[in-house]
XYZ file of C-alpha atoms in Angstrom:
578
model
C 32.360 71.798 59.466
C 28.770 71.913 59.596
C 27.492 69.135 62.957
C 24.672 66.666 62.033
C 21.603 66.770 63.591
C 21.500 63.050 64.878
C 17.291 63.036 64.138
C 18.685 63.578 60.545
C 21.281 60.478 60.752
C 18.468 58.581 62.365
C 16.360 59.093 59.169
C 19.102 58.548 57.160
C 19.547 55.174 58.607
C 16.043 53.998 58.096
C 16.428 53.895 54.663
C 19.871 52.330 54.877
C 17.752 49.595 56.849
C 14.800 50.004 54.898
C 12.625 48.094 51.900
C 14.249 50.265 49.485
C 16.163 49.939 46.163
C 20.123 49.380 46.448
C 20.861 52.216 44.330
C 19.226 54.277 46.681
C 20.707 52.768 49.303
C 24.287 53.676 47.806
C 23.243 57.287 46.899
C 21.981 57.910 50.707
C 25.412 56.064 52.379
C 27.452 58.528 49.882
C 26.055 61.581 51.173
C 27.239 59.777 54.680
C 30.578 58.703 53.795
C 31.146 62.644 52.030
C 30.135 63.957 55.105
C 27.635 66.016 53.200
C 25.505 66.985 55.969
C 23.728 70.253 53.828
C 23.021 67.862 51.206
C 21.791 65.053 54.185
C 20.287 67.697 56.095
C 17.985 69.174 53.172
C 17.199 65.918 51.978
C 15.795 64.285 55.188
C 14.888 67.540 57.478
C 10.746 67.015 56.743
C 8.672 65.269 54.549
C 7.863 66.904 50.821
C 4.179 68.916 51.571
C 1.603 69.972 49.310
C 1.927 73.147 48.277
C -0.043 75.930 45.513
C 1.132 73.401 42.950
C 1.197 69.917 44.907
C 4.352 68.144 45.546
C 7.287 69.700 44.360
C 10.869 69.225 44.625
C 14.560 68.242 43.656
C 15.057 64.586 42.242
C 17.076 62.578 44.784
C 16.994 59.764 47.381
C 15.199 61.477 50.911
C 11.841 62.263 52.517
C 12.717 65.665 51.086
C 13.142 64.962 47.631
C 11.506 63.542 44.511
C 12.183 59.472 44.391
C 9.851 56.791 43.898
C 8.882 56.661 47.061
C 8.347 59.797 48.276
C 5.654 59.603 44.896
C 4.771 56.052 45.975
C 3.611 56.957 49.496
C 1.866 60.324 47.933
C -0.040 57.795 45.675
C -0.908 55.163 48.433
C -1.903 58.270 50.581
C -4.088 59.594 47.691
C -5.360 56.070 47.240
C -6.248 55.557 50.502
C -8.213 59.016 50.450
C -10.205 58.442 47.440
C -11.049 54.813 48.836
C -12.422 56.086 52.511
C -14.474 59.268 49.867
C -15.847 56.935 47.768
C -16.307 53.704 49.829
C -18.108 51.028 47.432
C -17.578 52.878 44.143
C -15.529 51.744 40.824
C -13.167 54.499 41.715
C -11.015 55.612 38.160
C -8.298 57.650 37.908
C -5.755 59.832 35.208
C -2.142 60.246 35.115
C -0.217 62.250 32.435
C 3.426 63.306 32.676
C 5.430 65.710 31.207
C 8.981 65.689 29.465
C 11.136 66.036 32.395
C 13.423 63.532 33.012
C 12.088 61.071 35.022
C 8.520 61.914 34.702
C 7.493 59.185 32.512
C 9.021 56.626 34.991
C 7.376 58.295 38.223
C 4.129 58.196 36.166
C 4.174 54.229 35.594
C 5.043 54.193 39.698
C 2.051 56.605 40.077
C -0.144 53.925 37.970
C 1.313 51.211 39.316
C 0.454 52.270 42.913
C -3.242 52.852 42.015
C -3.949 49.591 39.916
C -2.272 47.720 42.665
C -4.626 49.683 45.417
C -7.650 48.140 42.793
C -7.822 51.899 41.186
C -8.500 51.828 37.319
C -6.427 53.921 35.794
C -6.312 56.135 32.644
C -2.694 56.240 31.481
C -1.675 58.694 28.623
C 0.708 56.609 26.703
C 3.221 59.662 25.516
C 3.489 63.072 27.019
C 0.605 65.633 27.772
C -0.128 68.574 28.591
C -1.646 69.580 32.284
C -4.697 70.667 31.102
C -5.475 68.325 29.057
C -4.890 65.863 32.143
C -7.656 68.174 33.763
C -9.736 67.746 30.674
C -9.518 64.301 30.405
C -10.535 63.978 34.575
C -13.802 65.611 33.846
C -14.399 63.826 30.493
C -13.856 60.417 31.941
C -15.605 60.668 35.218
C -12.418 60.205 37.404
C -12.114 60.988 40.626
C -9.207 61.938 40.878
C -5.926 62.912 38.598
C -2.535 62.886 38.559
C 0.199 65.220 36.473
C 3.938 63.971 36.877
C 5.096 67.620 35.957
C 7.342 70.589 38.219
C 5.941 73.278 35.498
C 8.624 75.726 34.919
C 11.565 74.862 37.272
C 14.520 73.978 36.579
C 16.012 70.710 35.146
C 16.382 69.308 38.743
C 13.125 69.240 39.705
C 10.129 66.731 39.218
C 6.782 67.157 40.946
C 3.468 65.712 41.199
C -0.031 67.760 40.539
C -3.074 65.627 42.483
C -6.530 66.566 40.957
C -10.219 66.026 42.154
C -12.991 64.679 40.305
C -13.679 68.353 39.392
C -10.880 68.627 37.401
C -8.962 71.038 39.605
C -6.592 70.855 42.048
C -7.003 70.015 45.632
C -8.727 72.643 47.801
C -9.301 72.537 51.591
C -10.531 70.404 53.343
C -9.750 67.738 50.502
C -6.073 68.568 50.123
C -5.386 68.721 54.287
C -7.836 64.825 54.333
C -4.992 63.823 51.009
C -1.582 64.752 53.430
C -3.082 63.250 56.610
C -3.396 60.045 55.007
C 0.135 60.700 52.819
C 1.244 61.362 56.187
C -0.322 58.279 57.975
C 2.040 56.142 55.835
C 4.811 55.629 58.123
C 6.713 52.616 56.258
C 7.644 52.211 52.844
C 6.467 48.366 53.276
C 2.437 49.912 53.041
C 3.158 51.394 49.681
C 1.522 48.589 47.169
C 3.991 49.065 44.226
C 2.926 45.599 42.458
C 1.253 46.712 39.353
C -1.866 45.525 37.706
C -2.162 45.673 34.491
C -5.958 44.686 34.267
C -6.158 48.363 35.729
C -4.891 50.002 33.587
C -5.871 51.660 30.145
C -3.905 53.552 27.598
C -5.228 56.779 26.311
C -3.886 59.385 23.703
C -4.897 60.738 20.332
C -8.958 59.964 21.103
C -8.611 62.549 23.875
C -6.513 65.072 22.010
C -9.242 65.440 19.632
C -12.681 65.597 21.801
C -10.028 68.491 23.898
C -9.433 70.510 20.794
C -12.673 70.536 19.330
C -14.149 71.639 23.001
C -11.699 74.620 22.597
C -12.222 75.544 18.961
C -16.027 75.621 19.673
C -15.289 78.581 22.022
C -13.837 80.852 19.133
C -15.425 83.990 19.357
C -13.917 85.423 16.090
C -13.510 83.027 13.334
C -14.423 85.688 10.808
C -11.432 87.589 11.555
C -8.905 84.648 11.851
C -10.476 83.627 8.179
C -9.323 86.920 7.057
C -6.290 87.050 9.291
C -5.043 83.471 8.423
C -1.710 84.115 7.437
C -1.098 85.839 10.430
C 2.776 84.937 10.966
C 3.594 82.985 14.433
C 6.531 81.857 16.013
C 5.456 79.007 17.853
C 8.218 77.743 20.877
C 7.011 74.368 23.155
C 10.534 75.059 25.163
C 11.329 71.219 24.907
C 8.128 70.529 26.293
C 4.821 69.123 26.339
C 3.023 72.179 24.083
C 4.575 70.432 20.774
C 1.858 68.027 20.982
C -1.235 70.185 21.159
C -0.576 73.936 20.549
C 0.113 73.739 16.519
C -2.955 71.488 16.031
C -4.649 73.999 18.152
C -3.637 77.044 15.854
C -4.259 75.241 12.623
C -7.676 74.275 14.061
C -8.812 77.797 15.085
C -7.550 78.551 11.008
C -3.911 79.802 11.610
C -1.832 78.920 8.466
C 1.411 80.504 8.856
C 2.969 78.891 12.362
C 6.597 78.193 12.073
C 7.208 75.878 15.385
C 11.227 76.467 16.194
C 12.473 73.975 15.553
C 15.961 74.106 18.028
C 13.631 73.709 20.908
C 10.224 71.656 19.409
C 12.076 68.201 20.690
C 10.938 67.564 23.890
C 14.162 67.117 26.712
C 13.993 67.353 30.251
C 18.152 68.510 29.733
C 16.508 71.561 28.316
C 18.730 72.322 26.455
C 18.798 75.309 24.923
C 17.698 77.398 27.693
C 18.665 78.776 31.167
C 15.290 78.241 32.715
C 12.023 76.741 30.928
C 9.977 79.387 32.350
C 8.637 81.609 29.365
C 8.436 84.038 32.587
C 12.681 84.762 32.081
C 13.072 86.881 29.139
C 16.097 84.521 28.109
C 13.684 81.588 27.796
C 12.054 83.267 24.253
C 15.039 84.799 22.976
C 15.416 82.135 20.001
C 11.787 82.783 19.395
C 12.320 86.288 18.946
C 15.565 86.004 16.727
C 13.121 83.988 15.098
C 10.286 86.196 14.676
C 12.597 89.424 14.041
C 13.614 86.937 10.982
C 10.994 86.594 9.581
C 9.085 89.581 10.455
C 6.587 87.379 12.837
C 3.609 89.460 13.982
C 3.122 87.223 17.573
C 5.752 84.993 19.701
C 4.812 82.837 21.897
C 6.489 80.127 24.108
C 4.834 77.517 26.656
C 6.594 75.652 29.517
C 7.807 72.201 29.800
C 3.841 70.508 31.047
C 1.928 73.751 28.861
C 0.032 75.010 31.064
C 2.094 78.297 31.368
C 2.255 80.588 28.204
C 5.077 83.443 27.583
C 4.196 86.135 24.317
C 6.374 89.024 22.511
C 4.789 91.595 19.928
C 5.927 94.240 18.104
C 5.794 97.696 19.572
C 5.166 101.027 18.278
C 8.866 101.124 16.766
C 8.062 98.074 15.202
C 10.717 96.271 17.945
C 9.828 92.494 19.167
C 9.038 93.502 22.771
C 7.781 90.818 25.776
C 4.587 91.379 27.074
C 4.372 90.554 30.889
C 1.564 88.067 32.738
C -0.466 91.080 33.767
C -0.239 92.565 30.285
C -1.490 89.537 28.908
C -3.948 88.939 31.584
C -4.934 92.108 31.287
C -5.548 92.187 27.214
C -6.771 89.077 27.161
C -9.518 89.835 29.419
C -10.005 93.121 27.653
C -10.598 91.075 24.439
C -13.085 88.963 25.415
C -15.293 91.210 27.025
C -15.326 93.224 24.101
C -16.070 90.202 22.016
C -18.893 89.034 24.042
C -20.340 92.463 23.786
C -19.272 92.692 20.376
C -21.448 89.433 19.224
C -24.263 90.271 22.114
C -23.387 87.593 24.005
C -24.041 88.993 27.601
C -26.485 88.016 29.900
C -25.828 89.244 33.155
C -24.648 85.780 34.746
C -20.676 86.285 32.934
C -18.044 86.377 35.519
C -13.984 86.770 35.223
C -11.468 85.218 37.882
C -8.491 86.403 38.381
C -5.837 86.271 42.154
C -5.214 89.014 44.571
C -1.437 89.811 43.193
C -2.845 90.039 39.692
C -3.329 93.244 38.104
C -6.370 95.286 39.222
C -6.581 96.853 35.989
C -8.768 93.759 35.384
C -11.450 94.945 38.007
C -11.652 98.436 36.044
C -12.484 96.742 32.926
C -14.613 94.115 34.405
C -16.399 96.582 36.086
C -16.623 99.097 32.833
C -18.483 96.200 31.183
C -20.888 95.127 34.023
C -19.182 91.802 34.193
C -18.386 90.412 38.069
C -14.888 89.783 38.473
C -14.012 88.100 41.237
C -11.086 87.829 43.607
C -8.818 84.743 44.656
C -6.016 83.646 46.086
C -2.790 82.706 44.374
C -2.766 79.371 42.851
C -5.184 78.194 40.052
C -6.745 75.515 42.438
C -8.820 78.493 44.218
C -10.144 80.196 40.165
C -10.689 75.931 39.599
C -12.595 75.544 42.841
C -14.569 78.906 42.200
C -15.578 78.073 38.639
C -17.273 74.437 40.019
C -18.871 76.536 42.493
C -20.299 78.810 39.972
C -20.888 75.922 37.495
C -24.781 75.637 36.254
C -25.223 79.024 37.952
C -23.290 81.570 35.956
C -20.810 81.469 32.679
C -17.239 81.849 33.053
C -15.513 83.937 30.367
C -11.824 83.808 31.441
C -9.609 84.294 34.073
C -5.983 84.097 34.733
C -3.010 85.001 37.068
C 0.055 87.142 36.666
C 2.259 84.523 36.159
C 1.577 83.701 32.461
C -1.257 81.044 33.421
C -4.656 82.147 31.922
C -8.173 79.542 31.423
C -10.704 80.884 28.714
C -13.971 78.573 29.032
C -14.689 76.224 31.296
C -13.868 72.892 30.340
C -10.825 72.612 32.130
C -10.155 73.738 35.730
C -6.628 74.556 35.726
C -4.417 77.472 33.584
C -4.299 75.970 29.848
C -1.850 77.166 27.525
C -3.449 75.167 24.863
C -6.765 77.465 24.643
C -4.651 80.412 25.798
C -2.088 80.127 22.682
C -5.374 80.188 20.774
C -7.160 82.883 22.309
C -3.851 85.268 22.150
C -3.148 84.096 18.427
C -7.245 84.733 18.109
C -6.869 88.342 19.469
C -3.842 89.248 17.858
C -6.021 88.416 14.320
C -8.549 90.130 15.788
C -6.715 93.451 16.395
C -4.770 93.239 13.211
C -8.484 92.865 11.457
C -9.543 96.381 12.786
C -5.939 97.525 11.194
C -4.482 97.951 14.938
C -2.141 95.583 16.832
C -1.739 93.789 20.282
C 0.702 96.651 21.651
C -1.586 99.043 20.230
C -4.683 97.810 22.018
C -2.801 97.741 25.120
C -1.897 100.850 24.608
C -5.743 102.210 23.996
C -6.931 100.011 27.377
C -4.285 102.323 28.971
C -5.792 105.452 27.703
C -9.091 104.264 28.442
C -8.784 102.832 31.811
C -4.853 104.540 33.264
C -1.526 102.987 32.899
C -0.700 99.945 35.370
C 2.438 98.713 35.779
C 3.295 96.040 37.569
C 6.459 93.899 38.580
C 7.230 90.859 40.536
C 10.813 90.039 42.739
C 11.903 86.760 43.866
C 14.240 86.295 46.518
C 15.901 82.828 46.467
C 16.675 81.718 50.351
C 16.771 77.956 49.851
C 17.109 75.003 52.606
C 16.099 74.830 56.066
C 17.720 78.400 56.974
C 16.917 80.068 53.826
C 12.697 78.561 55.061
C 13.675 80.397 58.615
C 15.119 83.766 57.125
C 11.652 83.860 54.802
C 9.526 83.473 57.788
C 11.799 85.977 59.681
C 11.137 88.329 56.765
C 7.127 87.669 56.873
C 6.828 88.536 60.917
C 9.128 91.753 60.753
C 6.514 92.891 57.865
C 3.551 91.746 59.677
C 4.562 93.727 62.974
C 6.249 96.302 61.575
C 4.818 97.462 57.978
C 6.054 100.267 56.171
C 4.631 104.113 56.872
C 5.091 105.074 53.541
C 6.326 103.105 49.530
C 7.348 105.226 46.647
C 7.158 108.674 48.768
C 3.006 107.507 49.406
C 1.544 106.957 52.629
C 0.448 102.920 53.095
C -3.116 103.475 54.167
C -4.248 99.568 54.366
C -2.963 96.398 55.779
C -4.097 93.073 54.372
C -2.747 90.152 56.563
C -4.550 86.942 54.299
C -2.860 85.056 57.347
C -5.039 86.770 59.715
C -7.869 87.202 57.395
C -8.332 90.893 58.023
C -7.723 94.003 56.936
C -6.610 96.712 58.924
C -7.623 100.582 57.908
C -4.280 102.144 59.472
C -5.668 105.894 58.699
C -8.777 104.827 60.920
C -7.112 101.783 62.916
C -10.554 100.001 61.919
C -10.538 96.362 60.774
C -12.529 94.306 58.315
C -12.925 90.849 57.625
C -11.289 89.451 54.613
C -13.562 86.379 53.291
C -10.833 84.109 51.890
C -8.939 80.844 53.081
C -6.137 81.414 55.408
C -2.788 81.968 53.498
C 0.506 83.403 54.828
C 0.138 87.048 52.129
C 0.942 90.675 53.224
C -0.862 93.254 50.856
C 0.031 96.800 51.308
C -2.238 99.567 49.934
C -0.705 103.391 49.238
C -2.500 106.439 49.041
C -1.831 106.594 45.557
C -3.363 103.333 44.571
C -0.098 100.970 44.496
C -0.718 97.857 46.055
C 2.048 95.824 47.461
C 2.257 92.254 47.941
C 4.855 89.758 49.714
C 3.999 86.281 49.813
C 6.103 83.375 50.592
C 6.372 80.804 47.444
C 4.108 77.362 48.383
C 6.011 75.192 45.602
C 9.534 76.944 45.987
C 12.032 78.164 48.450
C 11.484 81.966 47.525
C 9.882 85.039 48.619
C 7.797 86.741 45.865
C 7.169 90.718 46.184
C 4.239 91.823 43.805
C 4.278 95.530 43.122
C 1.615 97.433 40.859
C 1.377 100.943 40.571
C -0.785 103.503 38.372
C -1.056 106.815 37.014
C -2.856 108.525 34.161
C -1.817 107.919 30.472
C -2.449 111.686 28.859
C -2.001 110.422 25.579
C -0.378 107.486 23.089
C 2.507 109.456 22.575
C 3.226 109.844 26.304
C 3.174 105.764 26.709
C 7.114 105.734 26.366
C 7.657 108.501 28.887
C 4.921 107.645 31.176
C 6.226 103.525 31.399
C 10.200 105.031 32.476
C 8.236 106.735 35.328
C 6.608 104.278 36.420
C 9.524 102.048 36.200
C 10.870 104.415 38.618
C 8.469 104.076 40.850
C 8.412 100.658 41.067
C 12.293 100.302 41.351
C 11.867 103.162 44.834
C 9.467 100.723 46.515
C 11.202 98.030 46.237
C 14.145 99.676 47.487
C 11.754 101.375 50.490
C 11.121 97.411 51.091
C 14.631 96.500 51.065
C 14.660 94.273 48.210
């Protein structure tokens, strides 16, 4: 039997001892009395940390886990931040929540916290959507924003997303200044949890409208979508938040024939009819496509439980309902735009595009085809948010997006939106179908035009306090041992984002890499696939990113060309190990 580590009891015991509820009390001497010390362990062994996404985590009594008071001291800690930033001022705040279970309760603790800490707070009186939290941030002059959401994991999980007046997530030093003072809070007894109600206002429908009409003004083809208006979607909010906004969206931008399935429109944090909410696992849109293979649908698409992620199947050459992955729809959606823009004659040499280092690089070609600057991040939307306030008054941001199904078109939100990207997709789809082409087919002709990419992504699930070891094992035998060669190439480039350089290994010279310290291994071949591994900031997983390229000689090849490069992909992972 596994031994207790007695620092682990010791926590344990505090809140046994501690100013905390009795049923917690009972669920924490249980895991005691069971003697279930992996349960214990994993539950007290640190304190939940900000990661890519914020705080993130299983629901559960522990310092490890999402409780009321793990989101208490989070919100006294975030209090206590925003009151030291902005001694003097009326400081105001947002807080929306998601349909998970649980998240409308940790909200009203969220608000509760902050009117007690003399914080006005805007409270969204039903479920929302993340970005329209974000929205609603900038709109009401808040300084800060909170999202009780865990995006697209499972049923288990809860989470909280902390904003900055800007709308986006925290970005160093602000998010580093948020956990020292989170991590200041040593006792549950300086956690004000006393609500006050004459700090607090209810929000809801008002916002919903100024959002949508901010996103329908940034149509770039209404003329097609007029003629395009029966244009037949499958619509799937995954038991989530999308229900509320991403019809009124559609039927806003002029879309007329959106059948919302109906087996998962009811928002449930059971989530019920799926494996996963994650419109990322092909299983989570296979009702949609029954549905759309039904009734001959031209465009599927599916958006996670707080709608900021969105998932899309077309129909292919053979006239089969196919998925189209985040870097295909990145990647098209891009495409689109910038041919729109120069479509309409809308350039004027400030545009820019965002998009993060494990993201297709197909997106560069194109960018750089149309003399737009397309610029580089990190993962996480926080760094695309923080680059688009830098930019802001300077230059116009078109879109920009990341391969895991989160994509921002405009700029009146600072986090992925899969509100406005429902709209733009459904927009392009119109669009295509206009010219007498399709989605697939366009992605087809960007291949022809600009080579075939491919691109896949492999998580390894290593969870717990050994399964964090083993990662970081993993991450140190890469970094001092890299591979000579991937997929029979030779790897000619090192980019350690940990060390913030990279390292020519045909010359053995070394450049700088200007971007914030983050614990990312790229590995460039010969041939022009780039490899990433990068250990997951919001989940205990290590994520392998693997593109590769070649020329597409013509449409008819596409089939051929794709098994090929699926082959390629499937020998480098297997030259990784994974």
């Amino acid at each position: 039997m596994q031994e207790l580590d007695p620092a682990i009891l010791d926590k344990a015991n505090a809140w046994l001892k501690g100013n905390y509820d009795a049923d917690v009390k009972q669920q924490v001497q249980k895991l005691i009395d069971d003697k279930a010390y992996t349960d214990l362990t994993d539950s007290f062994y640190k304190d939940l940390e900000f990661g890519t996404g914020g705080l993130r985590g299983l629901m559960g009594p522990g310092s490890n886990r999402i409780n009321k008071y793990t989101i208490g001291a989070a919100t006294q800690g975030l209090a206590n931040y925003l009151k030291k930033t902005y001694p003097g001022e009326k400081i105001k705040v947002a807080i929306a929540h998601d349909s998970r279970n649980n998240s409308d309760v940790l909200a009203g603790i969220t608000a509760d916290v902050f009117s007690a800490n003399d914080i006005y707070v805007y409270f969204f009186k039903a479920l929302r959507p993340t970005p329209e939290l974000s929205f609603a941030v900038r709109h009401l002059g808040c300084k800060s924003g909170v999202m009780l959401t865990a995006s697209h994991n499972p049923k288990e999980y809860n989470g909280y997303k902390a904003y900055g007046e800007d709308g986006g997530q925290f970005v160093a030093p602000h998010d580093k200044a948020v956990m020292d003072e989170v991590a200041a809070i040593s006792s549950v007894d300086e956690v004000k949890f006393t609500r006050n109600e004459a700090n607090i206002e209810f929000i809801g429908e008002e916002i919903d409208q100024l959002y949508l009409d901010k996103i329908t003004a940034l149509s770039v083809s209404p003329e097609a979508i007029k003629r395009q208006k029966d244009l037949k979607i499958v619509y799937s909010p995954l038991h989530g938040t999308g229900v509320t906004l991403v019809p009124k969206a559609l039927e806003q931008f002029g879309f007329e024939n959106v059948t919302v399935l109906e087996s998962q429109a009811t928002p449930d944090g059971n989530f019920p009819t799926v494996v996963y909410p994650n419109p990322e696992e092909k299983e989570a849109l296979n009702l949609a496509m029954e549905k759309a293979k039904e009734i001959d649908a031209d465009l599927v698409m599916a958006t996670d439980p707080d709608a900021d992620r969105v998932g899309i199947a077309v129909k292919n050459d053979k006239g089969e309902v196919v998925l189209l992955n985040g870097n295909q729809v990145a990647t098209q959606l891009i495409n689109y735009l910038l041919s729109a823009w120069e479509e309409k004659g809308k350039f004027t040499g400030k545009e820019y595009i965002v998009k993060t280092i494990v993201t297709s690089y197909l997106i560069d070609t194109i960018a750089k085809d149309k003399g737009v600057e397309c610029y580089n991040t990190l993962t996480g939307f926080k760094y695309i948010g923080e680059l688009m306030t830098k930019f802001e008054g300077e230059k116009t941001f078109i879109g920009g997006g990341e391969e895991s199904y989160g994509y921002l078109i405009g700029d009146i939100v600072r986090d992925k939106d899969a509100v406005v990207s429902a709209a733009f997709i459904a927009e392009m789809t119109a669009f295509y179908k206009d010219k007498g082409s399709s989605l697939f087919e366009a992605l087809v002709d960007t291949y022809l035009k600009y080579g075939f990419y491919k691109e896949t992504l492999i998580s390894i699930t290593k969870k717990g306090k050994t399964g964090a070891e083993e990662i970081k094992a993993m991450m140190e035998q890469y970094r001092t041992n890299p591979p000579a060669t991937l997929g029979g190439s030779k790897v000619i480039a090192l980019k350690d984002y940990e060390l913030r350089k990279e390292t020519d290994l045909t010359s053995n010279t070394v450049t700088p890499i200007d971007l914030p310290k983050s614990d990312v291994l790229q590995f460039v071949t010969e041939d022009g696939s780039i490899i990433s591994a990068r250990p997951s900031g919001t989940e205990p997983k290590i994520k392998f990113y693997c593109s590769v390229n070649t020329k597409l000689a013509s449409k008819e090849a596409f089939h051929e060309t794709e098994k090929q490069l699926d082959e390629k992909l499937k020998t480098i992972m297997q030259d990784l190990g994974v």
